[in-house]
Every structure is written in C-alpha cells, then in structure tokens.
Amino acid sequence: MLCALGLGFMLATSVQAATEEEKIIERIKAVGSVCVEGDDTCGGAPAVAASGGARSAEDVYNTKCAACHGTGVAGAPKFGTADWADRAGKGMETLMANAINGINAMPPRGTCADCSDDEIQGSIQYMLDSAK
Ligand code: HEC
C-alpha cells in the first residue's frame, strides 16, 4: 500500500517534471527567437529587441491587443477607427490606468501579464495613432 502510494507519487512528480521541462524549452525558444541588433541572420527583420528586449509597440499590439482591438470584440475600441479618437480625450494617464487595471471587458494589461508599463503605453499610443 505504502509502496503503491510512493510509486504513484514518483510517477506524478516525473510527469510534472516533464511538463516543467517543456515549459522551460518553450521559454528558451521564445528568447532564442528574439532578433538582436546587428544580427543580420534574422531575415532582415528590424532590430526591435535592441533596447533590453523590449517589444515594439506594433509587436505588442499584434500579439496581445489585436485579438480584441482588431475587430472590436465586446465593445473594445477598434484599431484604425474613430473609436480611438473618442478615447484619446481621456488622456494617456487614465487610459494607462484602465489598461493596467482592466475596465469592464478589458482584462488587466490586456492579458499581457509580462508587458512592462512602457510596452503597454507604447501599444496604446500605437492604437491612438491609428484613429481616423
Ligand atoms: C480580451 C479582449 C481584449 C484584449 C486582449 C485587449 N483589450 Fe483593451 N479593451 C477591451 C475592451 C472590451 C475595451 C472596452 C472597455 C470599456 O470601455 O468598456 C478595451 C479598452 C481598452 C482601452 C481604453 C480604456 C479606457 O479607459 O477607455 C485601452 C487603453 C486598452 N483597451 C488597451 C489595451 C492594450 C494596450 C491591450 C494589449 C496589451 C489590450 N487593450 C488588449 C478588450 C481587450
């Protein structure tokens, strides 16, 4: 009985270890795919990662915000429309606070838990600039 429990425990930990390892590999992969300034093996991509790995506003928008702001999901101000001209009146300080804390259907940090404040602000500015 004890032995079976022990085996079960060992199995459980080794399964967990495997998924931990996969997670680590995922993380390393993501870092490994960042294009560093001066590296011309990146297929001519602009060296956006030059300043300490910060993502460009466009990158953050495309990967994190576009899912909702691209089409206006759940009333999200839509990219490239007057929606953003309307929001601009609130001022960056309010927009930042609401983006970071979340507001109504807008999740905190727009689901980008690892975005720095600068990255969030950059992507907001990017969307504001898209306003027509
Ligand atoms: C899951 C969908 C979703 C994602 C992902 C998302 N947003 Fe939003 N966002 C919304 C919705 C919905 C609103 C409208 C909230 C309201 O005013 O009721 C909104 C509103 C906003 C506003 C306006 C807040 C205000 O005070 O008027 C800002 C700024 C904003 N989002 C920034 C971002 C940024 C930056 C990202 C990406 C890092 C992002 N959002 C990702 C759904 C989303």
PDB file of N, CA and C in Angstrom, residues 1-13:
ATOM      1  N   MET A   1       0.846  -1.207   0.000  1.00  0.00           N
ATOM      2  CA  MET A   1       0.000   0.000   0.000  1.00  0.00           C
ATOM      3  C   MET A   1       0.876   1.250   0.000  1.00  0.00           C
ATOM      4  N   LEU A   2       1.760   1.303   0.981  1.00  0.00           N
ATOM      5  CA  LEU A   2       2.670   2.438   1.057  1.00  0.00           C
ATOM      6  C   LEU A   2       3.506   2.543  -0.225  1.00  0.00           C
ATOM      7  N   CYS A   3       3.929   1.326  -0.639  1.00  0.00           N
ATOM      8  CA  CYS A   3       4.778   1.267  -1.818  1.00  0.00           C
ATOM      9  C   CYS A   3       4.035   1.808  -3.040  1.00  0.00           C
ATOM     10  N   ALA A   4       2.779   1.397  -3.193  1.00  0.00           N
ATOM     11  CA  ALA A   4       1.976   1.853  -4.331  1.00  0.00           C
ATOM     12  C   ALA A   4       1.821   3.364  -4.285  1.00  0.00           C
ATOM     13  N   LEU A   5       1.605   3.870  -3.101  1.00  0.00           N
ATOM     14  CA  LEU A   5       1.469   5.326  -2.953  1.00  0.00           C
ATOM     15  C   LEU A   5       2.743   6.023  -3.412  1.00  0.00           C
ATOM     16  N   GLY A   6       3.866   5.428  -2.951  1.00  0.00           N
ATOM     17  CA  GLY A   6       5.155   6.017  -3.288  1.00  0.00           C
ATOM     18  C   GLY A   6       5.373   6.035  -4.784  1.00  0.00           C
ATOM     19  N   LEU A   7       5.002   4.944  -5.420  1.00  0.00           N
ATOM     20  CA  LEU A   7       5.183   4.853  -6.869  1.00  0.00           C
ATOM     21  C   LEU A   7       4.313   5.894  -7.575  1.00  0.00           C
ATOM     22  N   GLY A   8       3.072   5.958  -7.087  1.00  0.00           N
ATOM     23  CA  GLY A   8       2.154   6.945  -7.660  1.00  0.00           C
ATOM     24  C   GLY A   8       2.727   8.342  -7.533  1.00  0.00           C
ATOM     25  N   PHE A   9       3.278   8.612  -6.378  1.00  0.00           N
ATOM     26  CA  PHE A   9       3.854   9.942  -6.144  1.00  0.00           C
ATOM     27  C   PHE A   9       5.009  10.212  -7.109  1.00  0.00           C
ATOM     28  N   MET A  10       5.866   9.157  -7.263  1.00  0.00           N
ATOM     29  CA  MET A  10       7.008   9.331  -8.152  1.00  0.00           C
ATOM     30  C   MET A  10       6.565   9.576  -9.582  1.00  0.00           C
ATOM     31  N   LEU A  11       5.530   8.797  -9.987  1.00  0.00           N
ATOM     32  CA  LEU A  11       5.022   8.979 -11.347  1.00  0.00           C
ATOM     33  C   LEU A  11       4.516  10.400 -11.531  1.00  0.00           C
ATOM     34  N   ALA A  12       3.743  10.831 -10.527  1.00  0.00           N
ATOM     35  CA  ALA A  12       3.161  12.172 -10.614  1.00  0.00           C
ATOM     36  C   ALA A  12       4.255  13.221 -10.725  1.00  0.00           C
ATOM     37  N   THR A  13       5.326  13.067  -9.937  1.00  0.00           N
ATOM     38  CA  THR A  13       6.373  14.084  -9.987  1.00  0.00           C
ATOM     39  C   THR A  13       7.118  14.029 -11.312  1.00  0.00           C
TER      40      THR A  13
END
